[in-house]
Amino acid sequence: MGSKLVMWNLLSSLLLLFLWISSVTASVSYDSKAIIVNGQRRILISGSIHYPRSSPEMWPDLIQKAKDGGLDVIQTYVFWNGHEPLPGKYYFEDRYDLVKFIKLVKDAGLYVHLRIGPYVCAEWNFGGFPVWLKYVPGINFRTDNRPFKVAMRRFTKKIVDMMKAERLFESQGGPIILSQIENEYGPVEYEIGAPGRAYTDWAAKMAVGLDTGVPWVMCKQDDAPDPIINSCNGFYCDYFSPNKAYKPKMWTEAWTGWFTEFGGAVPYRPAEDLAFSVARFIQKGGSFVNYYMYHGGTNFGRTAGGPFIATSYDYDAPLDEYGLLRQPKWGHLKDLHRAIKLCEPALVSADPTVMSLGNYQEAHVFRTKTGACAAFLANYNSKSFAKVSFGSMHYNLPPWSISILPDCRNTVYNTARVGAQSAQMKMTLVNKGFSWQSYNEETASYEDKSFTVVGLLEQINTTRDNSDYLWYSTDVKIDADEGFLRNGQSPVLTVLSAGHALHVFINGQLSAGTAYGSLDNPKITFSNRVNLRAGVNKISLLSIAVGLPNVGPHFETWNAGILGPVSLNGLNEGKRDLTWQKWSYKVGLEGEALSLHSLTGSSSVEWVEGSLIAQKQPLTWYKTTFNAPAGNEPLALDMGSMGKGQVWINGQSIGRYWPAYKASGSCNNCNYAGYFDEKKCLSNCGDASQRWYHVPRSWLNPTGNLLVVFEEWGGNPDWISLVKREIGSVCADIYEYQPTLMNWQMKAYGKVSKPLRPKAHLWCAPGQKISSIKFASFGTPMGGCGSFREGSCHAHKSYDIFEKKCIGQQSCSVTVEPEVFGGDPCPNIMKKLSVEAICS
């Protein structure tokens, strides 16, 4: 027994040594077909999840849902300004705990693509650069500039060394299989010429010299120097080819939707078109696809860039801002990934043969020497169905769709036929009627002024982005004999500002008005009549930044704040230029200096309550306390009754809110078919661009949570409420004979010989049950989830089976065949089932 034990221990030790040697000699390389991990070519499906845009407590669930959705890789940027807020002062804790995030990805069995940048764009404040970097002597961002290159190399090396120390590169047995240097630099290089090309070459050599043992990528960089792989970003990338024949075809950003801006409608991208774009890329030999974003999350605090990027970075991603499945997008893509993986042996071994099947139809066929075969049948016509002949069979292709045949015979998936359920989400009230206290911020006064100079100063140079707010104050003397004092024609104050928003106070009153720009045009001109009195009048201009720019050539040089001219028109003298008067400046708000948003700071002033609370007053701080609601559903604040400002919970910033900025745009019905862009499919027109603001549950204590709101304009806090996000109803919209993976597998294993009918699957969230059937119709129903209606053909027993099988259940499934619904309501017509069930 003892000798056996010794032998067993020896074998165990040798096995561990072998595994250790295997892990440290693990390798990542590439060829023209794919990324090669440990000697194996892989079709890799990736998704962007940015660690600071969610709480660490959300990370395991987000990563698991990504894995369940068929992802192999998690892609993230590294956010320099989050990690080095001051020169040489590093921060890698809480939401910025990069190592923890990557280790969680590894624990889930997924790979990582680490986009070190360190420029990230990403609608993130200042594109990820720390603002202090702008003030390094002699610096010029993202060009052949020594101070910039020194700073960039130092931070890049800091991140690489940290990853190496934790053994996180695949070459060390870790999950990081790819890294990216720079980001979408090609258009900038084209604009600035030779210094840009020199910078690209330097960045490539610098990155490769850090010896990570994994390939480096440059996206939107056609001239990426060898051995760096150049990759594509966009809504479609099937047209893309790498700059060398021996590099794989990679799509680092397949845009799942688009960002929301304050004042803009909310974009969304139909799941059918997104799936079509990915299948189109794979059929052209693509081997790496990353969804940007897979989970968008939240721009907490003042991290949103733009300017004017909203606090929500939902991006219409497969996982919504709160981390819940966005259906049908998540499920439809999961089905796509399963279909692609069935084709993987052929995809990574053969070049596609292209066959014309019609004017707008073609087949891409991958056939290996060992007999594996996979085919993609495409219909590029966005208006009409196509019946095509391929092999010895006929196939019906919906408009703007691709069918995937992993055996070159049987269809397992079509991009326009959604088998996954849809879900209508709802915000349910959990806490309303907070007991508020208020504190009024005064306009900046000379007693607390920071400094006075002649003329107007640029805002960011003055605030260093330590606050969104900068006060510009000056005195205007009005003589008693001014004509407007008698005729009532008040003079006009004109203020020209580089952005982004402006409140004009005359003698402490906001009655003068407000002006603000937009993402496309941040500059503003305020021109309004103002009430001045005889004697000295105080003009106080509160200039507000709404995020720093994150994209554009040398965006670090772009201005904000009041640069003038500032003038008064309508005086006896005509026009008086105030630009070169003495102006007093104060950075930030009094409440910010007192930290009124924090647990300790909020007790430093006298708050009023009850009937004395300020209602619809500008520059007002509000606070209340509340207990955490039961359950685990995601939470949000409904800020629809407020104007513009910021909100904190237990001292942590939820972000900027601005429900008073209503969404402009054209929100018409949106057809999935045809080329997509960010203006094609919009929602929320005429409503707030963002009404609800995510509150991570991990930020809450069981009792006594401090909620602080700073309102700039004047809103009504009595209507602020805490809501939970949950499924309201679930839908299925399934055609008879729609292809499904399960049916193909049963045929492939010889269990059935004839085509099987698909099933409609419905499931509510854990803790919910199906309480009623809102709609059911087998026949030719019309509309979408939430707005189904009967067509000219309807099986009258459509409801019966669902009420029998689904009511009171968390989930149920029903086969889509005429017999289930009382017989065929309209023979020889293609029918479908549409059903909506209420979850309670």
mmCIF file of C-alpha atoms in Angstrom, residues 167-319:
data_model
loop_
_atom_site.group_PDB
_atom_site.id
_atom_site.type_symbol
_atom_site.label_atom_id
_atom_site.label_comp_id
_atom_site.label_asym_id
_atom_site.label_seq_id
_atom_site.Cartn_x
_atom_site.Cartn_y
_atom_site.Cartn_z
ATOM 1 C CA ARG A 167 1.110 35.590 -15.197
ATOM 2 C CA LEU A 168 -1.929 36.649 -17.226
ATOM 3 C CA PHE A 169 -0.606 36.407 -20.785
ATOM 4 C CA GLU A 170 -1.396 33.140 -22.587
ATOM 5 C CA SER A 171 2.327 32.619 -23.055
ATOM 6 C CA GLN A 172 2.452 32.330 -19.236
ATOM 7 C CA GLY A 173 -0.665 30.175 -18.925
ATOM 8 C CA GLY A 174 -3.011 33.153 -18.547
ATOM 9 C CA PRO A 175 -6.094 34.172 -20.530
ATOM 10 C CA ILE A 176 -4.750 37.165 -22.539
ATOM 11 C CA ILE A 177 -4.351 35.966 -26.149
ATOM 12 C CA LEU A 178 -4.218 39.380 -27.867
ATOM 13 C CA SER A 179 -3.252 42.959 -27.047
ATOM 14 C CA GLN A 180 -3.957 46.180 -28.892
ATOM 15 C CA ILE A 181 -1.703 49.212 -29.182
ATOM 16 C CA GLU A 182 -3.179 52.602 -30.200
ATOM 17 C CA ASN A 183 -6.793 52.730 -31.407
ATOM 18 C CA GLU A 184 -8.408 53.775 -34.704
ATOM 19 C CA TYR A 185 -5.322 55.812 -35.560
ATOM 20 C CA GLY A 186 -5.472 55.364 -39.362
ATOM 21 C CA PRO A 187 -7.773 58.371 -40.036
ATOM 22 C CA VAL A 188 -5.628 60.616 -37.796
ATOM 23 C CA GLU A 189 -2.415 59.463 -39.482
ATOM 24 C CA TYR A 190 -3.935 60.195 -42.888
ATOM 25 C CA GLU A 191 -4.747 63.726 -41.768
ATOM 26 C CA ILE A 192 -1.377 64.636 -40.211
ATOM 27 C CA GLY A 193 0.913 62.793 -42.640
ATOM 28 C CA ALA A 194 4.588 61.973 -42.018
ATOM 29 C CA PRO A 195 4.640 62.560 -38.217
ATOM 30 C CA GLY A 196 1.681 60.191 -37.961
ATOM 31 C CA ARG A 197 3.436 57.458 -39.945
ATOM 32 C CA ALA A 198 6.541 57.815 -37.803
ATOM 33 C CA TYR A 199 4.401 57.553 -34.656
ATOM 34 C CA THR A 200 2.668 54.402 -35.969
ATOM 35 C CA ASP A 201 6.021 52.723 -36.620
ATOM 36 C CA TRP A 202 7.300 53.748 -33.189
ATOM 37 C CA ALA A 203 4.143 52.486 -31.399
ATOM 38 C CA ALA A 204 4.361 49.127 -33.177
ATOM 39 C CA LYS A 205 8.047 48.627 -32.337
ATOM 40 C CA MET A 206 7.486 49.774 -28.748
ATOM 41 C CA ALA A 207 4.630 47.299 -28.230
ATOM 42 C CA VAL A 208 6.391 44.309 -29.808
ATOM 43 C CA GLY A 209 9.493 45.125 -27.766
ATOM 44 C CA LEU A 210 7.545 44.585 -24.537
ATOM 45 C CA ASP A 211 7.691 40.837 -25.305
ATOM 46 C CA THR A 212 4.231 39.683 -24.215
ATOM 47 C CA GLY A 213 4.353 36.416 -26.157
ATOM 48 C CA VAL A 214 0.973 37.151 -27.784
ATOM 49 C CA PRO A 215 0.130 38.980 -31.027
ATOM 50 C CA TRP A 216 -0.539 42.724 -31.109
ATOM 51 C CA VAL A 217 -3.407 44.322 -33.013
ATOM 52 C CA MET A 218 -3.971 47.803 -34.461
ATOM 53 C CA CYS A 219 -7.569 48.580 -35.451
ATOM 54 C CA LYS A 220 -8.491 50.886 -38.356
ATOM 55 C CA GLN A 221 -4.805 51.009 -39.271
ATOM 56 C CA ASP A 222 -4.274 49.827 -42.867
ATOM 57 C CA ASP A 223 -0.500 50.284 -42.668
ATOM 58 C CA ALA A 224 0.018 48.446 -39.349
ATOM 59 C CA PRO A 225 3.692 47.350 -39.458
ATOM 60 C CA ASP A 226 4.515 43.638 -39.288
ATOM 61 C CA PRO A 227 4.004 41.545 -37.228
ATOM 62 C CA ILE A 228 1.038 43.591 -35.966
ATOM 63 C CA ILE A 229 -2.389 42.532 -37.277
ATOM 64 C CA ASN A 230 -4.568 45.323 -38.663
ATOM 65 C CA SER A 231 -8.292 44.910 -37.990
ATOM 66 C CA CYS A 232 -11.650 46.427 -38.891
ATOM 67 C CA ASN A 233 -14.229 48.406 -36.872
ATOM 68 C CA GLY A 234 -17.733 49.197 -38.151
ATOM 69 C CA PHE A 235 -21.332 48.146 -38.646
ATOM 70 C CA TYR A 236 -20.164 45.850 -41.486
ATOM 71 C CA CYS A 237 -16.659 44.510 -42.172
ATOM 72 C CA ASP A 238 -17.147 41.829 -44.845
ATOM 73 C CA TYR A 239 -15.345 44.101 -47.346
ATOM 74 C CA PHE A 240 -12.186 44.192 -45.182
ATOM 75 C CA SER A 241 -8.919 42.411 -45.914
ATOM 76 C CA PRO A 242 -5.774 42.563 -43.745
ATOM 77 C CA ASN A 243 -2.716 44.285 -45.209
ATOM 78 C CA LYS A 244 -0.779 41.025 -45.648
ATOM 79 C CA ALA A 245 -2.024 37.722 -47.024
ATOM 80 C CA TYR A 246 -0.644 35.818 -44.035
ATOM 81 C CA LYS A 247 -2.651 37.760 -41.431
ATOM 82 C CA PRO A 248 -6.121 36.686 -40.254
ATOM 83 C CA LYS A 249 -9.265 38.678 -40.980
ATOM 84 C CA MET A 250 -10.280 40.297 -37.665
ATOM 85 C CA TRP A 251 -13.236 42.517 -36.727
ATOM 86 C CA THR A 252 -12.394 44.210 -33.410
ATOM 87 C CA GLU A 253 -15.608 46.270 -33.196
ATOM 88 C CA ALA A 254 -18.857 44.929 -34.605
ATOM 89 C CA TRP A 255 -21.129 47.736 -33.410
ATOM 90 C CA THR A 256 -24.181 46.189 -31.736
ATOM 91 C CA GLY A 257 -25.946 49.563 -31.599
ATOM 92 C CA TRP A 258 -24.735 53.077 -30.888
ATOM 93 C CA PHE A 259 -24.231 55.433 -27.951
ATOM 94 C CA THR A 260 -26.861 57.817 -26.593
ATOM 95 C CA GLU A 261 -26.145 61.532 -26.356
ATOM 96 C CA PHE A 262 -28.058 64.016 -24.229
ATOM 97 C CA GLY A 263 -30.519 65.645 -26.622
ATOM 98 C CA GLY A 264 -30.400 62.729 -29.045
ATOM 99 C CA ALA A 265 -32.816 59.889 -29.681
ATOM 100 C CA VAL A 266 -31.804 56.419 -28.441
ATOM 101 C CA PRO A 267 -30.382 54.238 -31.256
ATOM 102 C CA TYR A 268 -31.011 50.515 -31.545
ATOM 103 C CA ARG A 269 -29.890 47.877 -34.051
ATOM 104 C CA PRO A 270 -32.189 44.997 -35.049
ATOM 105 C CA ALA A 271 -30.836 41.580 -34.080
ATOM 106 C CA GLU A 272 -31.493 40.253 -37.585
ATOM 107 C CA ASP A 273 -29.193 42.821 -39.193
ATOM 108 C CA LEU A 274 -26.427 42.355 -36.605
ATOM 109 C CA ALA A 275 -26.517 38.573 -37.135
ATOM 110 C CA PHE A 276 -26.514 39.108 -40.923
ATOM 111 C CA SER A 277 -23.418 41.329 -40.707
ATOM 112 C CA VAL A 278 -21.523 38.733 -38.642
ATOM 113 C CA ALA A 279 -22.496 35.800 -40.887
ATOM 114 C CA ARG A 280 -21.487 37.920 -43.895
ATOM 115 C CA PHE A 281 -18.045 38.511 -42.329
ATOM 116 C CA ILE A 282 -17.527 34.832 -41.449
ATOM 117 C CA GLN A 283 -18.528 33.646 -44.944
ATOM 118 C CA LYS A 284 -15.826 35.939 -46.401
ATOM 119 C CA GLY A 285 -13.144 34.215 -44.316
ATOM 120 C CA GLY A 286 -13.418 36.242 -41.107
ATOM 121 C CA SER A 287 -12.186 34.379 -38.039
ATOM 122 C CA PHE A 288 -12.391 36.856 -35.107
ATOM 123 C CA VAL A 289 -15.508 38.914 -34.346
ATOM 124 C CA ASN A 290 -15.870 41.176 -31.320
ATOM 125 C CA TYR A 291 -19.193 42.750 -30.395
ATOM 126 C CA TYR A 292 -18.767 46.379 -29.347
ATOM 127 C CA MET A 293 -20.497 46.427 -26.929
ATOM 128 C CA TYR A 294 -21.586 43.063 -25.483
ATOM 129 C CA HIS A 295 -22.376 44.860 -22.231
ATOM 130 C CA GLY A 296 -22.206 48.653 -22.429
ATOM 131 C CA GLY A 297 -22.924 49.551 -18.818
ATOM 132 C CA THR A 298 -22.900 52.992 -17.203
ATOM 133 C CA ASN A 299 -20.723 56.101 -17.373
ATOM 134 C CA PHE A 300 -20.607 56.592 -13.605
ATOM 135 C CA GLY A 301 -19.391 59.858 -12.132
ATOM 136 C CA ARG A 302 -17.941 62.211 -14.706
ATOM 137 C CA THR A 303 -16.461 59.508 -16.949
ATOM 138 C CA ALA A 304 -18.734 60.211 -19.967
ATOM 139 C CA GLY A 305 -16.982 61.995 -22.811
ATOM 140 C CA GLY A 306 -18.229 63.434 -26.033
ATOM 141 C CA PRO A 307 -19.110 66.042 -24.887
ATOM 142 C CA PHE A 308 -22.836 65.375 -24.255
ATOM 143 C CA ILE A 309 -22.508 61.572 -23.973
ATOM 144 C CA ALA A 310 -25.294 60.299 -21.714
ATOM 145 C CA THR A 311 -24.685 58.528 -18.415
ATOM 146 C CA SER A 312 -26.182 55.345 -19.848
ATOM 147 C CA TYR A 313 -23.799 53.486 -22.165
ATOM 148 C CA ASP A 314 -26.360 50.782 -22.891
ATOM 149 C CA TYR A 315 -25.396 50.652 -26.603
ATOM 150 C CA ASP A 316 -28.356 48.332 -27.378
ATOM 151 C CA ALA A 317 -25.929 45.550 -26.428
ATOM 152 C CA PRO A 318 -26.919 41.870 -25.943
ATOM 153 C CA LEU A 319 -26.648 42.490 -22.178
#
